[in-house]
Structure formats: structure tokens, C-alpha cells
Coordinates of C-alpha atoms in Angstrom, one line a residue:
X1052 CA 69.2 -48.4 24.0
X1053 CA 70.8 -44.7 24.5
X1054 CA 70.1 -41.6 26.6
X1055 CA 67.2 -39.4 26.0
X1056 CA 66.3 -35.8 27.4
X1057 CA 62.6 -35.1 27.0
X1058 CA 62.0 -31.5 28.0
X1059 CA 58.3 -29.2 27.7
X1060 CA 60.3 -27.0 25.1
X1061 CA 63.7 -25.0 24.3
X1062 CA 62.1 -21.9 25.8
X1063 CA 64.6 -19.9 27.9
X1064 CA 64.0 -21.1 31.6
X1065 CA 65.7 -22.7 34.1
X1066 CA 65.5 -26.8 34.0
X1067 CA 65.8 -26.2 30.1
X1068 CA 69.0 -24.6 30.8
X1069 CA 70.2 -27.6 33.4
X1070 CA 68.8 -30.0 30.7
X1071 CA 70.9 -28.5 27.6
X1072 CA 74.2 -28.2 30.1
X1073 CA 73.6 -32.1 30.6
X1074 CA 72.8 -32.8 27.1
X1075 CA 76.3 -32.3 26.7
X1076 CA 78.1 -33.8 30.0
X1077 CA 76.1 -37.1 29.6
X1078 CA 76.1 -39.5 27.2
X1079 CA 73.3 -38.2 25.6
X1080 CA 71.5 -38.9 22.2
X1081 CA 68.8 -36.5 21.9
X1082 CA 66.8 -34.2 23.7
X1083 CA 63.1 -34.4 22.7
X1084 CA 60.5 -31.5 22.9
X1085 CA 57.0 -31.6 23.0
X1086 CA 57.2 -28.0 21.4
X1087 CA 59.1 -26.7 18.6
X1088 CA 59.5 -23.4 20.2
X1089 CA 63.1 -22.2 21.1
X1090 CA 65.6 -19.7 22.6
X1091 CA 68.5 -22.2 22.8
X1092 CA 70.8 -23.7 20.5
X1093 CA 70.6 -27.7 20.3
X1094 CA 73.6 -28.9 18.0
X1095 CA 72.0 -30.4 14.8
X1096 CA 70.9 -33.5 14.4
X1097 CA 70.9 -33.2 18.6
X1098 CA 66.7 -32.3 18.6
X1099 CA 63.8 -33.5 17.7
X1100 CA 60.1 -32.5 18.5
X1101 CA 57.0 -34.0 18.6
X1102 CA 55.3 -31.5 19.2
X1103 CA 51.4 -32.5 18.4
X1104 CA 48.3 -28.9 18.8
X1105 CA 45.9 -31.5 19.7
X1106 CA 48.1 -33.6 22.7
X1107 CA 48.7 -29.3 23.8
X1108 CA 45.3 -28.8 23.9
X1109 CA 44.0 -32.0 25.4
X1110 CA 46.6 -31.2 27.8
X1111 CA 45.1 -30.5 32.0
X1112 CA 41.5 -31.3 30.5
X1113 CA 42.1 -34.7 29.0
X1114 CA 45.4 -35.5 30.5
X1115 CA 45.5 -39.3 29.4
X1116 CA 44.4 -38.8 26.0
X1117 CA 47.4 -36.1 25.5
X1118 CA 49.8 -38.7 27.0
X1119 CA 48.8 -41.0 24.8
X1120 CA 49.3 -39.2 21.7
X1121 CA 52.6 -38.1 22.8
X1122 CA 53.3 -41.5 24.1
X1123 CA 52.9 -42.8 20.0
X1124 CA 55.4 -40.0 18.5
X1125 CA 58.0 -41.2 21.3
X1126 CA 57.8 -44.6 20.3
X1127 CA 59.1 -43.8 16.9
X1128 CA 62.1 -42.4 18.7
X1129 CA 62.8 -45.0 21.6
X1130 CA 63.0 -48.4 21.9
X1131 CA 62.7 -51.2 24.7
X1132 CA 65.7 -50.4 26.9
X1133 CA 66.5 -46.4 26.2
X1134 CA 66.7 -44.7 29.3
X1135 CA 64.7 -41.0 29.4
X1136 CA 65.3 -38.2 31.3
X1137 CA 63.0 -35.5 31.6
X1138 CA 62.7 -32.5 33.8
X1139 CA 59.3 -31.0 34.9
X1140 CA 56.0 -32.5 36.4
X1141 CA 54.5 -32.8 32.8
X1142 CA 57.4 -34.9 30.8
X1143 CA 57.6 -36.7 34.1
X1144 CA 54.4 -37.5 34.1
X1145 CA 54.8 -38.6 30.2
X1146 CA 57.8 -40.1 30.9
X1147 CA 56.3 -43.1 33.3
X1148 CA 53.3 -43.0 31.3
X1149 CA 54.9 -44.1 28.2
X1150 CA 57.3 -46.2 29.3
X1151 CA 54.7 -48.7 29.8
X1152 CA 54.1 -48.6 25.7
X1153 CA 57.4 -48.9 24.8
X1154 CA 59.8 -50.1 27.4
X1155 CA 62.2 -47.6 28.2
X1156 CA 63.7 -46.7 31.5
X1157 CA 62.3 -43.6 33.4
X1158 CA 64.2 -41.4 35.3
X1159 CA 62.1 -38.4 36.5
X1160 CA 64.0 -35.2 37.7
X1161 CA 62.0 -32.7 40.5
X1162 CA 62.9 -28.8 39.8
X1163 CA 59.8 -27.4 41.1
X1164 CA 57.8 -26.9 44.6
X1165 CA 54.5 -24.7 43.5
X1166 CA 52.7 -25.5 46.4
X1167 CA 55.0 -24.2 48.5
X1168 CA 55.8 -25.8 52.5
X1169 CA 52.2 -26.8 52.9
X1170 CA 52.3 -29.0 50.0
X1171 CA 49.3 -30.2 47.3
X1172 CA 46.0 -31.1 48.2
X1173 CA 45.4 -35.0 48.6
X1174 CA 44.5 -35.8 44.8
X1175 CA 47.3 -34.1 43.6
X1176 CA 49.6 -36.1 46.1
X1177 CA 47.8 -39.3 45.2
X1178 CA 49.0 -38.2 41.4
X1179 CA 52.4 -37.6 41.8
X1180 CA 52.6 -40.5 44.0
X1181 CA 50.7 -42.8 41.4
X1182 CA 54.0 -41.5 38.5
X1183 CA 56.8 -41.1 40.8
X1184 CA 56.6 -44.5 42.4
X1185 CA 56.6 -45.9 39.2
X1186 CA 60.0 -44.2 38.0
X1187 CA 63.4 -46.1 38.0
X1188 CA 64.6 -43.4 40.0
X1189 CA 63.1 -39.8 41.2
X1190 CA 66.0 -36.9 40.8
X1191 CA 65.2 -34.1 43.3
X1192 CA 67.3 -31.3 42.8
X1193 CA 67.4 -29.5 46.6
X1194 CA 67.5 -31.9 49.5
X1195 CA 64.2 -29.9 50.7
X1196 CA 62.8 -31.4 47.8
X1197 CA 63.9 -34.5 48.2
X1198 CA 61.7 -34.5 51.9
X1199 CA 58.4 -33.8 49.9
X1200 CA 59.4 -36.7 47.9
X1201 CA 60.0 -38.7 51.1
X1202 CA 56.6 -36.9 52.3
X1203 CA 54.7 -38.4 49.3
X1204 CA 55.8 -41.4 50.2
X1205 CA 58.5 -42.6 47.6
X1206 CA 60.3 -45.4 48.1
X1207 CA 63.7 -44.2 50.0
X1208 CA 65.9 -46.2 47.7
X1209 CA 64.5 -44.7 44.2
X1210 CA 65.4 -40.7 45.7
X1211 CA 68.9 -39.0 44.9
X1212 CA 69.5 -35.7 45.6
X1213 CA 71.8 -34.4 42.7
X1214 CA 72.4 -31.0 42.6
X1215 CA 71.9 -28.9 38.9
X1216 CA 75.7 -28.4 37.4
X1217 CA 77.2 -25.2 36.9
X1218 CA 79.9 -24.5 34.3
X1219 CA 81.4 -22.1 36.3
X1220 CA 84.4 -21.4 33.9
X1221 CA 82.3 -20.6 31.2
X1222 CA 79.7 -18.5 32.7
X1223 CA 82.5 -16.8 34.6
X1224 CA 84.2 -15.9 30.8
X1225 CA 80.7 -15.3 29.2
X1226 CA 80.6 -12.8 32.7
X1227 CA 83.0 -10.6 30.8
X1228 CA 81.2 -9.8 27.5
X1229 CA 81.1 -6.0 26.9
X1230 CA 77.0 -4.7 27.9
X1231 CA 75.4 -2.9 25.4
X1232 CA 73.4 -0.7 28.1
X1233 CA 73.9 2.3 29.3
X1234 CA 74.3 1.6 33.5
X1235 CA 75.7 5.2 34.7
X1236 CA 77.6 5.2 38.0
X1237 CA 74.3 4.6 40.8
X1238 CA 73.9 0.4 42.3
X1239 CA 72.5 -1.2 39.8
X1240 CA 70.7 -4.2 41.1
X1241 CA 69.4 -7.5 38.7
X1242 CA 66.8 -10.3 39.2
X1243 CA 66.4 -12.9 36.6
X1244 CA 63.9 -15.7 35.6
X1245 CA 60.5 -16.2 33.4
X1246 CA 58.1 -13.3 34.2
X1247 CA 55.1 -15.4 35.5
X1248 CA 53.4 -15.5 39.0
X1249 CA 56.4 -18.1 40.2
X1250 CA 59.1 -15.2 40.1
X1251 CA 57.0 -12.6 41.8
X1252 CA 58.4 -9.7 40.2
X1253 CA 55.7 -7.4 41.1
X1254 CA 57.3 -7.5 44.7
X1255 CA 60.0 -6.5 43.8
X1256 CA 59.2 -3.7 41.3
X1257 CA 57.3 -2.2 44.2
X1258 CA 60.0 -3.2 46.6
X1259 CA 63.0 -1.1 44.5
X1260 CA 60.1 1.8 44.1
X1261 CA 60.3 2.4 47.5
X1262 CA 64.3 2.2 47.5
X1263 CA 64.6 4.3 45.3
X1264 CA 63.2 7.1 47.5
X1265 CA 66.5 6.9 49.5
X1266 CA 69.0 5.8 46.8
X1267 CA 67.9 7.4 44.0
X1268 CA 70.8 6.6 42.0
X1269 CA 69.5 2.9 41.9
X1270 CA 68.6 0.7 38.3
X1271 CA 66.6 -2.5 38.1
X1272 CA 68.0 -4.7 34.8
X1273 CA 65.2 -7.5 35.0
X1274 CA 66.6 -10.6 32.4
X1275 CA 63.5 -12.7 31.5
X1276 CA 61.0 -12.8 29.0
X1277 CA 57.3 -14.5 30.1
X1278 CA 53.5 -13.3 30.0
X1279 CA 53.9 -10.5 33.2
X1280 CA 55.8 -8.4 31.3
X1281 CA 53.5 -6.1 29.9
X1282 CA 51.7 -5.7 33.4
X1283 CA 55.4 -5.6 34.9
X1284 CA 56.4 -2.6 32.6
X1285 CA 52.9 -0.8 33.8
X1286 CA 53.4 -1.8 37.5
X1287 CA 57.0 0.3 36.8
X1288 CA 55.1 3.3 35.6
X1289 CA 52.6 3.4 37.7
X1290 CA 55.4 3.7 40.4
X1291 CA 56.7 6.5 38.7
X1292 CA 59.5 4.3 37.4
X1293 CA 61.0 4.9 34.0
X1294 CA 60.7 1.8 32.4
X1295 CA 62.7 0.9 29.0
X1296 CA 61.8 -2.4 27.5
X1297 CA 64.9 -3.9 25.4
X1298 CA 62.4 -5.5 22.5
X1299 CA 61.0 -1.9 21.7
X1300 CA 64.7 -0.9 20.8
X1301 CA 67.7 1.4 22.8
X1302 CA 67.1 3.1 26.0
X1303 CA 66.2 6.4 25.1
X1304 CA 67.8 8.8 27.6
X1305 CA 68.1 7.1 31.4
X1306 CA 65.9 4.7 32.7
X1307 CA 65.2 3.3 36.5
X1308 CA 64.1 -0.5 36.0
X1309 CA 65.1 -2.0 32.1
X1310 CA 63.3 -5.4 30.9
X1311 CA 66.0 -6.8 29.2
X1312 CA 63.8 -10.1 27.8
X1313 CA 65.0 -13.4 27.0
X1314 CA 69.5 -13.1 26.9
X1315 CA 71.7 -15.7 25.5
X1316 CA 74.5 -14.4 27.9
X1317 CA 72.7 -12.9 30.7
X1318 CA 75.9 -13.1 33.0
X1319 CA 77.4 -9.7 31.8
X1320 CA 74.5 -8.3 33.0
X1321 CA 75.1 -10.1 36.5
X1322 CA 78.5 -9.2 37.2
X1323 CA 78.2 -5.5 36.6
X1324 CA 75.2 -5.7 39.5
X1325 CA 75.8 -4.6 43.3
X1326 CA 73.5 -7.2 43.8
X1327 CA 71.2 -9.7 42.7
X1328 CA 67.6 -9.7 44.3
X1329 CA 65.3 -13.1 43.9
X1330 CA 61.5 -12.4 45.1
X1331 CA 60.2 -16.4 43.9
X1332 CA 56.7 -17.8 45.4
X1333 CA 58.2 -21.0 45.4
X1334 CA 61.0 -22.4 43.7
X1335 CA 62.6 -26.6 44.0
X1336 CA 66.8 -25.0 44.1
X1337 CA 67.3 -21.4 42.1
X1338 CA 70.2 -21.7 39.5
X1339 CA 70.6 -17.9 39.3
X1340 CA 71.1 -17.4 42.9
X1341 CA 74.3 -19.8 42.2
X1342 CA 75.0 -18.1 38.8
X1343 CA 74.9 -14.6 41.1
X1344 CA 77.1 -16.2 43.7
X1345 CA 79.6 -17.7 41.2
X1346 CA 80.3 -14.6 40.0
X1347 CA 80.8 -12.6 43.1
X1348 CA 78.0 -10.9 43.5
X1349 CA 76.0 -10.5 46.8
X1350 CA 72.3 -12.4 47.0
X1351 CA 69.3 -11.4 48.5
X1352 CA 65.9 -13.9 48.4
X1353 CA 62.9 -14.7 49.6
X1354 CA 62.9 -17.4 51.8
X1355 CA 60.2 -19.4 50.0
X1356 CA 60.3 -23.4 49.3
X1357 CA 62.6 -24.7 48.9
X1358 CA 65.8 -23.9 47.4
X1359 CA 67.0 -20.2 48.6
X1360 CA 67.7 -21.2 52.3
X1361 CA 69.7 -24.6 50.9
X1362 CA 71.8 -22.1 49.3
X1363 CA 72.6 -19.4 50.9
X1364 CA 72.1 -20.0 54.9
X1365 CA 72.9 -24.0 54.4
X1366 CA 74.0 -23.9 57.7
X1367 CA 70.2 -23.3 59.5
X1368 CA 68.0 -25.9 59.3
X1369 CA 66.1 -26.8 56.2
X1370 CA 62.8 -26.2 58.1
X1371 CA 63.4 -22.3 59.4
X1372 CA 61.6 -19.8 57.8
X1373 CA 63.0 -15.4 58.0
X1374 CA 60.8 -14.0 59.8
X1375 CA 63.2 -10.6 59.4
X1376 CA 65.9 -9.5 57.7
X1377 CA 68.0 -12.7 58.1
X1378 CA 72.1 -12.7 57.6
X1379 CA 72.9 -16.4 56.2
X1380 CA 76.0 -18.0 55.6
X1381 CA 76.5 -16.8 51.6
X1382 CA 73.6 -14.2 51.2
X1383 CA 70.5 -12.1 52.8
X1384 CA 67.1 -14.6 53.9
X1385 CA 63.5 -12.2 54.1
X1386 CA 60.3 -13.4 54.7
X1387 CA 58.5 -15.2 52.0
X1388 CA 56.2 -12.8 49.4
X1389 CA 52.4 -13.0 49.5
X1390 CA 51.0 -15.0 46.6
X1391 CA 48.5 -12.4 45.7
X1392 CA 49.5 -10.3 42.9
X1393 CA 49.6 -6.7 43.6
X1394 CA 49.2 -3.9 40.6
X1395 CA 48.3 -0.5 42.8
X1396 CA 50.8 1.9 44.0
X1397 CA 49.5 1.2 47.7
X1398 CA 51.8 0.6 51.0
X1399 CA 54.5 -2.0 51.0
X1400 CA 53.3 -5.1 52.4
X1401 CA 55.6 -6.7 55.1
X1402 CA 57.5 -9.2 53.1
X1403 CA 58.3 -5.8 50.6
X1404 CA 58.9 -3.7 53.4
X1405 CA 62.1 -6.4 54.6
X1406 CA 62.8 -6.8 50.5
X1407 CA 63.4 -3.3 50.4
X1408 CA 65.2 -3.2 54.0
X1409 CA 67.5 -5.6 52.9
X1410 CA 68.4 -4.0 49.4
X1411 CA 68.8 -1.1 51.4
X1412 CA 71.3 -2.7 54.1
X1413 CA 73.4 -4.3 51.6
X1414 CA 74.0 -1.1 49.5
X1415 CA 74.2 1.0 52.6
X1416 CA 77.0 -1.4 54.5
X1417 CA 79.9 -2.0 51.9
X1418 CA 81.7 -4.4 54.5
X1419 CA 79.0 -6.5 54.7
X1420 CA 78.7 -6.7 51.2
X1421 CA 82.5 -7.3 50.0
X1422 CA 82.0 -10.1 52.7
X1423 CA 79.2 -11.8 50.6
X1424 CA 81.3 -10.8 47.6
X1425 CA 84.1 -12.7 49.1
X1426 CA 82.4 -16.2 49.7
X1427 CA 79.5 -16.3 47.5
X1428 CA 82.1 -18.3 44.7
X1429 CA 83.4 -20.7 47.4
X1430 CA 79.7 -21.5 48.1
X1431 CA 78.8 -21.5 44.1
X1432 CA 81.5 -24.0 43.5
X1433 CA 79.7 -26.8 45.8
X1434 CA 77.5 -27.0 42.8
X1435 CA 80.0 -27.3 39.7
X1436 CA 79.1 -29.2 36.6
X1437 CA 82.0 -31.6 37.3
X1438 CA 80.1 -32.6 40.3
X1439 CA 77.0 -32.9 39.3
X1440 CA 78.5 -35.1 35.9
X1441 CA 79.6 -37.5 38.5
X1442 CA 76.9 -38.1 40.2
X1443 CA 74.8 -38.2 37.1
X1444 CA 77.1 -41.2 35.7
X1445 CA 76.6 -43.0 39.1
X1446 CA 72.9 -43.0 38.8
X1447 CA 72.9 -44.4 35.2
X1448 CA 75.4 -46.9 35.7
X1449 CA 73.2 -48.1 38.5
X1450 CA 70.3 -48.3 36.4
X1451 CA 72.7 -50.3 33.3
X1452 CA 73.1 -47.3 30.8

């Protein structure tokens, strides 16, 4: 018996971030890795990793064979009856696998929509289908993706929508850390998440280039660390953007966009912004739009799937897409970003033109941004970790735990 977390790695991101906050709201006995890489802190005697080169590499060519050697360290750890959690379309996909070898109880969580509205191609549907149908119970952590779930056709009964929990006491005291940065007096604006193709940061970078010709004044403080960054930093300069990376030591004299890497407490970063600017290809909810929200400052996003809409214009239906500049209930909607990368210094395409045109809107019009100001918290605390605890505990004591 017991609870078990089984998570990719410790590698600062988002669902390792909602898995760590539940580690320690649930009744928990270990979170597992299948990498012994980490950014966060796991009381001891809290991890273990079974981590395996060969079950990495075998991984996406020889899917099965990596299952099954991950499926053999796990049964040293669990036994007929634990229950596992785990948190992204690999564990899940472990998860269900090896619960036919040893016995345990899968519960599969849903954090991520790559595909975006049109969805995956029929194998890949007929894959997830094949695992998720086979889980005790499929968490989906945005009620749009809760529909692809439906879509896929999983049984109605096995689907709860349970939103990720947010300690907002905490990350509101963490909020008033001192910042070791040197922000002088012009908007400073912040995006945050792993710099990968998912994020699309490069619209963004291009987007603020272009602002910057108007309110010159303006800083980017990007938090993340990921495999972009290097082609994120020359993207900056390219631009004509001064561009101070926090790894290669102190700003040296003033900067325009700072890559501030990997932050234990990246909310004192986030409540000195003007506003916090989320350009995503896809996403499956988007803590730091809450964490932004929480903490009073205003949110702008691309409307992609699913997640941003849910959260800040929850009012619209879950099926409307900006086509504009789009006013929502807690924040600013624009169009979703093209999936193609863009490295050049060429013209704004039109989901960076509306980026920058809202930045631009929200600095320009203080009214409109105290208002966003005033109810982003309200908004953020529909999504406390109180609430989510609760509806956690119902799910497990449905399933016996």
C-alpha cells in the first residue's frame, strides 16, 4: 500500500512543481524519478530514482522495452495495492504499463495539449486511448482538457477535472524577497517557463523588440532555463537587444531583455513586473499565468490550447479563439503564435504584431491595468492549494487509499 508520485525528473518545470506542492498536501510516500537530475529540493529519505541510460535511450524508438526496464526498478519500490500518481504522457504511459507487473493502482494526471485544438493524428489517439482507458482514473488539469479526454473517448466516469494547487500565502511571502537585479525606473515586463519550442519565446523577444521602439524604457526578465536559450540570447542581439545572461555572472552596465535561468524563488521577479506576457504553442492550464495573477500583476497570453482562455476570460466559451486584441475577464487574449520558429530580424508576423499591441495597450492605459491589478488575485484564488487538496483526497478515497 501507500502513495507514490512518479515524475520524468526534479528539473525546474511546471507539473514538477504541481507534483512537489502535492508531495506534501497528500499523503504521500515518495516521489520517484526516472532521472536523477534536479533543481528542487525533495526532503530526504522523500526521493528515489531509477533512473536506468539504457530504458532513456530505448526510450521513443523502443518504447516497450524502456517500459519494461523501468517497470522492474518500480517493482522494487511498490507493491500490489500502492496507488501511483504521475504527471506527464511518459510516466503515464509507464504508469498503466507497469501496473500490470506489479499491481498497483494508476492514476494518470493530463498537464499538456502539444497538438494543440486539432488534436494528434489517429495512431497517436489510438495510443493514448489504448493507456488512458486503462487508468483507475485520468486527472485533467483544465476542463478544455478534460474534452480531448472525452474526445479520445475515455470512459466519462474515470475523468475529474482538478485544478493544480497554488500556495498562495507562500508564493505571495516568497513575492517579497529583495531582487538582486538592477531594474531602473522604465515597465519591466516577465515571461516565465522552460525555453523549448512549447513556450515560444522567440515571439515574444521579437514582439518586445518592436515595443521597445515606442517605450524604450522597457526590460524583458525571462525566468527559465531550457535548450533555446543560447538561440534566445542571439535572437535578442540580433534585435539589437542588450542581452545579459544571469549564468555568465552580474549585469554589466544596463540591459533590455535578462535570462535569468532556472530561480528557486522566481516570484520576486514577478511582482516587481508591470506585467507578465505568456506567448505558449500550446499549453494543458499555465500555472504562471495564476502565479502572475496571484500576485497582482496584469496577464497577457496567447490564446493557444488549452489553458490561457480557462483562466483569464473564463467567462467566453471554452471553444473561442482571439482573433484580436481580446479584453477577458482577468487578463489580455491575442491570437495564437505560429508554430514555426523565427530567428531573422524580419517583419512581425500577425500574432507578434497583436503581442506587441497588447503589451503596448496595457502599459499605455494605467486604468485598464490597475483594473487587471485589482481582480487578477480574486481570480487566482479559484485555484488555491486548499482546494485542490480537497479534491485530491476525494479522488483517493474513491479509489480506497
Amino acid at each position: 500500500m501507500g502513495l507514490y508520485l512518479l515524475l520524468e525528473s526534479l528539473e525546474g518545470g511546471g507539473a514538477e512543481a504541481v507534483a512537489l506542492r502535492l508531495s506534501s498536501l497528500l499523503p504521500a510516500d515518495k516521489v520517484i524519478t526516472l532521472s536523477d537530475q534536479a533543481d528542487f529540493e525533495v526532503p530526504e529519505g522523500r526521493w528515489a530514482s531509477i533512473s536506468s541510460r539504457l530504458g532513456d535511450l530505448l526510450f521513443g524508438h523502443l518504447s516497450l522495452i524502456s517500459y519494461e526496464i523501468y517497470s522492474r526498478k518500480l517493482s522494487r519500490l511498490l507493491s500490489s495495492g500502492s496507488v501511483v500518481l504521475s504527471f506527464s504522457k511518459r510516466t503515464n504511459f509507464l504508469n498503466v504499463f507497469a501496473s500490470r507487473r506489479i499491481g498497483h493502482v494508476p492514476v494518470v494526471s493530463v498537464h499538456n495539449m502539444p497538438y494543440g485544438r486539432e488534436g494528434p493524428g489517429p495512431l497517436k489517439r489510438a495510443v493514448e486511448a489504448h493507456y488512458y482507458r486503462r487508468a483507475r482514473a485520468v486527472v485533467a488539469v483544465s476542463r478544455g482538457i478534460a474534452s480531448y479526454l472525452r474526445a479520445l473517448g475515455i470512459p466519462e466516469e474515470t475523468i475529474r477535472v482538478i485544478y493544480n494547487p497554488f500556495p498562495l500565502d507562500e508564493i505571495a511571502r516568497m513575492a517579497g524577497e529583495e531582487v538582486d537585479l538592477p531594474l531602473g525606473d522604465g515597465p519591466i515586463l516577465v515571461t516565465a517557463g522552460r525555453l523549448s519550442r512549447q513556450k515560444g519565446q522567440w515571439h515574444l523577444i521579437r514582439a518586445f523588440a518592436e515595443l521597445k521602439r515606442s517605450v524604450p524604457g522597457a526590460k524583458l526578465l525571462v525566468l527559465g532555463k531550457g535548450g533555446l536559450r543560447d538561440r534566445l540570447v542571439d535572437l535578442s542581439r540580433r534585435l539589437g537587444l542588450r542581452a545579459h545572461v544571469w549564468e555568465e555572472g552580474e549585469a554589466k552596465g544596463d540591459f533590455d531583455v535578462s535570462f535569468l535561468g532556472f530561480q528557486r524563488n522566481p516570484f520576486k521577479y514577478m511582482a516587481r513586473a508591470d506585467l507578465f506576457v505568456l506567448s505558449s504553442l500550446w499549453e494543458g492550464f499555465s500555472n504562471v499565468l495564476v502565479e502572475a495573477l496571484s500576485l497582482g500583476v496584469p496577464a497577457i497570453s496567447a490564446d493557444c490550447a488549452v489553458g490561457p482562455r480557462e483562466i483569464l476570460h473564463p467567462s467566453s466559451p471554452l471553444e473561442a479563439v482571439a482573433r484580436d486584441v481580446e479584453l477577458g475577464d482577468f487578463g489580455v487574449l491575442v491570437p495564437p503564435m505560429d508554430r514555426r520558429y523565427r530567428w531573422d530580424a524580419g517583419e512581425l508576423d500577425e500574432g507578434e504584431r497583436r503581442l506587441c499591441e497588447a503589451m503596448r495597450l496595457l502599459l499605455e492605459d494605467r486604468s485598464l491595468r490597475e483594473r487587471y491589478a485589482g481582480v487578477g488575485p480574486r481570480r487566482a484564488s479559484d485555484f488555491s492549494a486548499q482546494n485542490s487538496r480537497e479534491s485530491w483526497l476525494s479522488l483517493l478515497r474513491g479509489i480506497g487509499l
